[in-house]
Amino acid sequence: MAIRTMLTESFGLDHPIVLAPMATVAGGHLAAAVSEAGGLGLVGGGYGDPAWLRRELSLARSRTARAWGVGFITWHASHDALALALSFEPHVVLLSFGDPRPYLPAIRAAGCRLICQVQDVDDARAAAAAGADFIVAQGAEAGGHGGERATLPLVPAIVDAVAPIPVLAAGGIADGRGLAAALALGAEGALIGTRFYAAEESLGHPGAKERIERAVGGDTVRTRIFDIVRGYRWPGPYTGRALRNRFLDRWHGREGALAERLDAEAPAFHAAVAEGRFDTAMVWAGEAVDLIAAVQPAAGIVTRVSAEAEHRLRAAADLLV
Ligand SMILES: Cc1cc2nc3c(=O)[nH]c(=O)nc-3n(C[C@H](O)[C@H](O)[C@H](O)COP(=O)(O)O)c2cc1C
């Protein structure tokens, strides 16, 4: 028995699970491991660094013969970065946080599918009108950047708004219960980030993975301070969910003061990132950290989440009299 959805049918998957394209964390090794396990692995193209892209995309392509893809942060993407990514022949491109339309012709010309990740119903309608093949409804529980709507009401609202375009759920899904719930909401699968950050194959720093293992959902906060200190001009609606640490406790709510102190704070922050000091450096992570107790191989995560979802769906059917 297996779970069959439009997602699994479209990409020849064994499980309705997509690895979120986490910038700097979801490299080629992790993406290929998820794809080889029967999910859909997406490399986190992030801000589009060409050297990083070349290394990780070539790893992904060489390590799996199954469907895989790459994601970009749309407002920061460039035609050059996309062209570089497409030269590695991914099966799918995910665009998140901005207008996907400028990039659609190149994606289509490469014979690639387009997944758009959105944070509200209006952007879901816009992605549908633009021609997205799948739309990810990303709730605010998600780790990393996102919006304000909660996953539970957002997913069915977007399912209704863009039908018949298939929808995936993201934000707060880290085990089979979350995947089963996503399917019950009308999604065709789940896009999962934080759970895979704590996979053995992820490029996340061991110290960051350890913090995720120890954290609870209440330790996570949506904030702008890590973008301010890194000099990224993220557009208005988006904030990033990260684990609280000393740096966050000092600056969250004092964004203006941080912006005025960048000459001193930015170099110290970049040094902390380089040295893996996470009392200062950020660990992007979602509310589902409660459900993550150990670093595990990606294949085990994929098969366990899927098997548990199957079990939950059967148990749910038993509720019917
Ligand atoms: C470490 C980290 C980095 C992320 N980077 C990106 C990114 O570069 N592009 C993107 O579209 N989403 C990014 N996200 C968000 C994911 O695409 C996804 O929506 C989220 O991880 C889902 O929620 P979850 O973390 O609760 O599973 C990131 C998430 C995390 C945890």
Coordinates of C-alpha atoms and ligand atoms in Angstrom, one line a residue:
M1 CA 0.0 0.0 0.0
A2 CA 1.2 3.5 -0.6
I3 CA -0.3 7.0 -0.7
R4 CA -1.0 8.1 -4.2
T5 CA -1.7 11.8 -5.0
M6 CA -1.4 14.2 -8.0
L7 CA 2.1 14.9 -6.6
T8 CA 3.3 11.3 -6.6
E9 CA 1.7 10.7 -10.0
S10 CA 3.2 13.8 -11.6
F11 CA 6.8 13.1 -10.5
G12 CA 6.8 9.3 -10.2
L13 CA 7.3 9.5 -6.4
D14 CA 6.7 6.8 -3.8
H15 CA 5.7 9.3 -1.1
P16 CA 3.9 12.7 -1.2
I17 CA 6.8 14.5 0.4
V18 CA 8.9 17.4 -0.9
L19 CA 12.2 18.6 0.6
A20 CA 11.9 22.4 1.1
P21 CA 14.6 24.2 -0.9
M22 CA 16.3 25.6 2.2
A23 CA 19.1 28.0 1.3
T24 CA 22.6 26.8 2.3
V25 CA 21.0 23.8 4.1
A26 CA 19.4 21.7 1.4
G27 CA 22.4 20.8 -0.8
G28 CA 22.8 18.2 -3.5
H29 CA 23.5 15.3 -1.2
L30 CA 20.3 15.9 0.9
A31 CA 18.1 16.6 -2.2
A32 CA 19.3 13.4 -3.9
A33 CA 18.8 11.4 -0.7
V34 CA 15.2 12.5 -0.5
S35 CA 14.6 11.8 -4.1
E36 CA 16.3 8.4 -3.9
A37 CA 14.0 7.6 -0.9
G38 CA 11.0 8.3 -3.1
G39 CA 10.2 11.9 -2.2
L40 CA 11.1 15.0 -4.3
G41 CA 14.4 16.6 -3.3
L42 CA 14.8 20.3 -3.9
V43 CA 18.2 22.0 -3.7
G44 CA 18.1 25.3 -1.8
G45 CA 19.3 27.8 -4.5
G46 CA 18.5 30.6 -2.1
Y47 CA 20.2 33.9 -3.1
G48 CA 21.8 32.3 -6.2
D49 CA 25.5 32.0 -5.4
P50 CA 26.9 30.5 -8.7
A51 CA 29.8 28.5 -7.1
W52 CA 27.5 27.0 -4.5
L53 CA 24.9 26.2 -7.2
R54 CA 27.4 24.5 -9.5
R55 CA 28.7 22.3 -6.7
E56 CA 25.4 21.3 -5.2
L57 CA 23.4 20.9 -8.4
S58 CA 26.0 18.7 -10.0
L59 CA 26.0 16.6 -6.8
A60 CA 22.2 16.3 -7.0
R61 CA 22.2 15.3 -10.6
S62 CA 24.9 12.7 -10.2
R63 CA 23.4 11.1 -7.1
T64 CA 19.9 10.5 -8.2
A65 CA 18.2 9.2 -11.4
R66 CA 14.8 10.2 -10.0
A67 CA 13.0 13.5 -10.1
W68 CA 14.7 16.4 -8.3
G69 CA 14.6 20.2 -8.4
V70 CA 15.9 23.5 -7.2
G71 CA 14.3 26.5 -5.5
F72 CA 15.0 30.2 -5.5
I73 CA 14.0 33.3 -3.5
T74 CA 12.1 35.1 -6.3
W75 CA 12.7 38.7 -5.4
H76 CA 16.4 38.1 -5.3
A77 CA 16.6 35.7 -8.2
S78 CA 18.3 36.5 -11.5
H79 CA 18.0 35.1 -15.0
D80 CA 21.7 34.1 -14.8
A81 CA 21.2 32.0 -11.7
L82 CA 18.1 30.4 -13.2
A83 CA 19.9 29.7 -16.5
L84 CA 22.8 28.1 -14.5
A85 CA 20.4 25.9 -12.6
L86 CA 18.5 24.9 -15.7
S87 CA 21.7 23.8 -17.3
F88 CA 21.8 20.9 -14.7
E89 CA 18.4 19.7 -16.0
P90 CA 16.3 19.7 -12.9
H91 CA 12.7 18.4 -13.3
V92 CA 11.2 21.2 -11.3
V93 CA 11.9 24.8 -10.1
L94 CA 10.3 26.2 -7.0
L95 CA 9.9 30.0 -6.8
S96 CA 9.0 31.6 -3.5
F97 CA 8.6 35.2 -2.2
G98 CA 7.8 37.3 -5.3
D99 CA 6.4 37.5 -8.8
P100 CA 7.3 34.3 -10.7
R101 CA 6.3 35.6 -14.2
P102 CA 9.6 36.9 -15.4
Y103 CA 11.2 33.4 -15.0
L104 CA 8.4 31.3 -16.4
P105 CA 9.4 31.4 -20.1
A106 CA 12.9 30.0 -19.3
I107 CA 11.5 27.3 -17.0
R108 CA 9.0 26.2 -19.6
A109 CA 11.6 26.3 -22.4
A110 CA 13.7 23.9 -20.3
G111 CA 10.8 21.5 -20.1
C112 CA 10.6 22.0 -16.3
R113 CA 7.7 22.1 -14.0
L114 CA 7.0 25.2 -11.8
I115 CA 6.0 25.1 -8.2
C116 CA 5.2 28.5 -6.5
Q117 CA 5.2 28.8 -2.8
V118 CA 2.8 31.4 -1.4
Q119 CA 1.7 32.8 1.9
D120 CA -1.8 34.1 1.2
V121 CA -4.8 33.5 -1.0
D122 CA -4.2 36.5 -3.3
D123 CA -0.7 35.4 -4.1
A124 CA -2.0 31.8 -4.7
R125 CA -4.5 33.2 -7.3
A126 CA -1.7 35.2 -8.9
A127 CA 0.6 32.1 -9.0
A128 CA -2.3 30.1 -10.6
A129 CA -2.9 32.9 -13.2
A130 CA 0.9 32.9 -13.9
G131 CA 0.7 29.2 -14.8
A132 CA 2.1 27.4 -11.7
D133 CA 1.9 23.6 -12.0
F134 CA 1.7 23.2 -8.2
I135 CA 1.2 25.8 -5.4
V136 CA 2.6 25.4 -1.9
A137 CA 0.4 27.0 0.8
Q138 CA 3.0 28.0 3.4
G139 CA 1.7 28.7 6.9
A140 CA 3.4 31.0 9.4
E141 CA 4.5 28.0 11.5
A142 CA 7.2 27.4 8.8
G143 CA 10.9 27.8 9.5
G144 CA 12.7 30.4 7.6
H145 CA 10.9 33.2 5.7
G146 CA 7.2 33.4 5.3
G147 CA 4.0 35.2 6.1
E148 CA 1.4 35.5 8.8
R149 CA -1.4 33.0 8.0
A150 CA -1.6 29.7 9.9
T151 CA -1.3 26.5 7.9
L152 CA -4.6 24.9 9.1
P153 CA -7.0 27.5 7.6
L154 CA -4.6 28.6 4.8
V155 CA -4.3 25.3 3.0
P156 CA -8.0 24.6 2.4
A157 CA -8.6 28.3 1.5
I158 CA -5.9 28.0 -1.2
V159 CA -7.1 24.6 -2.3
D160 CA -10.6 26.2 -2.9
A161 CA -9.2 29.3 -4.5
V162 CA -6.9 27.7 -7.1
A163 CA -8.8 24.4 -7.9
P164 CA -8.1 22.3 -10.0
I165 CA -4.4 23.3 -9.6
P166 CA -2.9 20.9 -7.0
V167 CA -1.7 22.4 -3.7
L168 CA 1.0 21.2 -1.2
A169 CA 1.0 22.2 2.4
A170 CA 4.0 23.7 4.2
G171 CA 4.7 25.0 7.7
G172 CA 4.7 22.9 10.9
I173 CA 4.7 19.4 9.3
A174 CA 7.4 17.2 10.7
D175 CA 5.8 13.8 11.1
G176 CA 3.2 11.5 9.6
R177 CA 0.4 13.1 11.7
G178 CA 1.1 16.4 9.9
L179 CA 1.3 14.8 6.5
A180 CA -2.1 13.0 7.1
A181 CA -3.6 16.3 8.3
A182 CA -2.3 18.1 5.1
L183 CA -3.9 15.4 2.9
A184 CA -7.2 15.7 4.9
L185 CA -7.1 19.5 4.2
G186 CA -7.1 18.7 0.5
A187 CA -3.3 19.1 -0.2
E188 CA -1.6 16.6 -2.5
G189 CA 1.4 16.4 -0.3
A190 CA 3.7 18.2 2.1
L191 CA 6.7 20.4 1.6
I192 CA 8.9 19.9 4.7
G193 CA 11.9 22.0 5.8
T194 CA 12.9 22.0 9.5
R195 CA 12.6 18.2 9.9
F196 CA 15.1 17.8 7.1
Y197 CA 17.4 20.5 8.5
A198 CA 18.1 17.9 11.2
A199 CA 18.9 15.2 8.6
E200 CA 22.4 13.7 8.5
E201 CA 22.8 14.8 4.9
S202 CA 21.8 18.4 5.4
L203 CA 24.6 21.1 5.2
G204 CA 23.4 22.6 8.4
H205 CA 26.1 23.0 11.1
P206 CA 26.1 20.2 13.7
G207 CA 25.6 22.9 16.4
A208 CA 22.5 24.2 14.6
K209 CA 21.1 20.7 14.4
E210 CA 21.7 20.2 18.1
R211 CA 19.8 23.3 18.9
I212 CA 16.8 22.1 16.8
E213 CA 16.9 18.8 18.6
R214 CA 16.7 20.5 21.9
A215 CA 14.2 23.3 21.0
V216 CA 10.4 23.5 21.5
G217 CA 8.1 25.5 19.3
G218 CA 7.8 28.3 21.7
D219 CA 11.5 29.0 21.3
T220 CA 10.9 30.1 17.7
V221 CA 10.1 33.7 16.7
R222 CA 9.3 35.5 13.4
T223 CA 11.7 38.3 13.1
R224 CA 13.5 40.7 10.7
I225 CA 16.7 41.2 12.7
F226 CA 18.7 38.5 10.9
D227 CA 17.9 40.1 7.5
I228 CA 18.8 43.5 8.8
V229 CA 22.2 42.5 10.1
R230 CA 23.0 40.5 7.0
G231 CA 22.0 43.4 4.8
Y232 CA 19.2 41.6 2.9
R233 CA 16.4 44.0 2.0
W234 CA 13.5 41.5 2.2
P235 CA 10.2 43.0 1.0
G236 CA 7.6 44.1 3.6
P237 CA 5.3 41.2 4.3
Y238 CA 8.0 38.6 4.9
T239 CA 9.7 37.8 8.2
G240 CA 11.9 34.7 9.1
R241 CA 11.1 32.2 11.8
A242 CA 14.2 31.4 13.8
L243 CA 15.2 29.9 17.2
R244 CA 15.6 32.5 19.9
N245 CA 19.1 33.2 20.9
R246 CA 21.1 35.9 22.7
F247 CA 21.3 38.1 19.5
L248 CA 17.6 37.8 19.0
D249 CA 16.7 38.6 22.6
R250 CA 18.9 41.7 22.3
W251 CA 17.6 43.1 19.1
H252 CA 14.1 41.8 18.3
G253 CA 11.8 44.8 18.7
R254 CA 14.7 47.2 18.4
E255 CA 15.2 46.9 14.6
G256 CA 15.8 50.6 14.2
A257 CA 18.6 50.6 16.7
L258 CA 20.2 47.5 15.1
A259 CA 20.1 49.3 11.7
E260 CA 22.0 52.2 13.2
R261 CA 24.7 49.9 14.7
L262 CA 25.5 47.8 11.6
D263 CA 29.1 49.0 11.3
A264 CA 29.8 47.3 14.6
E265 CA 27.2 44.5 14.6
A266 CA 27.4 43.2 11.0
P267 CA 31.1 42.1 11.1
A268 CA 30.6 40.4 14.5
F269 CA 27.5 38.7 13.2
H270 CA 29.3 37.4 10.1
A271 CA 32.2 36.1 12.2
A272 CA 29.7 34.2 14.4
V273 CA 28.1 32.6 11.3
A274 CA 31.5 31.6 10.0
E275 CA 32.5 30.1 13.3
G276 CA 29.2 28.4 14.0
R277 CA 28.4 30.4 17.2
F278 CA 24.7 30.1 17.4
D279 CA 24.2 32.3 20.4
T280 CA 24.6 35.0 17.8
A281 CA 24.2 33.3 14.4
M282 CA 20.6 32.4 13.3
V283 CA 19.1 29.0 13.1
W284 CA 16.0 29.2 10.9
A285 CA 13.5 26.7 12.3
G286 CA 9.7 26.2 12.5
E287 CA 7.3 25.5 15.2
A288 CA 7.5 21.8 14.5
V289 CA 10.8 21.6 16.4
D290 CA 8.8 20.0 19.2
L291 CA 8.6 16.9 17.0
I292 CA 12.3 16.6 16.2
A293 CA 14.3 14.6 18.8
A294 CA 17.2 13.3 16.8
V295 CA 19.3 13.9 13.7
Q296 CA 18.4 11.1 11.3
P297 CA 19.2 9.9 7.7
A298 CA 16.9 11.6 5.2
A299 CA 15.7 8.3 3.8
G300 CA 14.5 7.2 7.2
I301 CA 12.6 10.5 7.7
V302 CA 10.9 10.1 4.3
T303 CA 9.8 6.6 4.8
R304 CA 8.8 7.0 8.5
V305 CA 6.7 10.2 7.8
S306 CA 4.9 8.5 5.0
A307 CA 4.3 5.2 6.8
E308 CA 3.0 7.1 9.8
A309 CA 0.7 9.2 7.6
E310 CA -0.7 6.0 6.1
H311 CA -1.3 4.5 9.5
R312 CA -3.1 7.7 10.6
L313 CA -5.3 7.8 7.5
R314 CA -6.3 4.2 8.2
A315 CA -7.0 5.0 11.8
A316 CA -9.1 8.0 10.8
A317 CA -11.1 5.7 8.5
D318 CA -11.9 3.5 11.5
L319 CA -13.6 6.5 13.2
L320 CA -16.4 6.1 10.7
V321 CA -19.4 4.1 11.8
Ligands
LIG1 C1 16.7 26.6 7.3 C2 15.6 27.0 6.3 C3 15.9 27.7 5.2 C4 14.9 28.0 4.3 N1 15.2 28.6 3.1 C5 14.3 28.8 2.1 C6 14.6 29.3 0.8 O1 15.8 29.6 0.6 N2 13.7 29.4 -0.1 C7 12.4 29.1 0.2 O2 11.5 29.1 -0.7 N3 12.0 28.6 1.4 C8 12.9 28.5 2.4 N4 12.5 28.0 3.6 C9 11.1 27.8 3.9 C10 10.7 26.4 3.3 O3 10.6 26.5 1.9 C11 9.4 25.9 3.9 O4 8.3 26.7 3.6 C12 9.4 25.6 5.4 O5 10.6 25.0 5.8 C13 8.2 24.7 5.8 O6 8.0 24.7 7.1 P1 8.7 23.7 8.2 O7 10.1 24.3 8.3 O8 7.9 23.8 9.4 O9 8.8 22.3 7.6 C14 13.5 27.7 4.6 C15 13.2 27.1 5.7 C16 14.2 26.7 6.6 C17 13.9 26.0 7.9

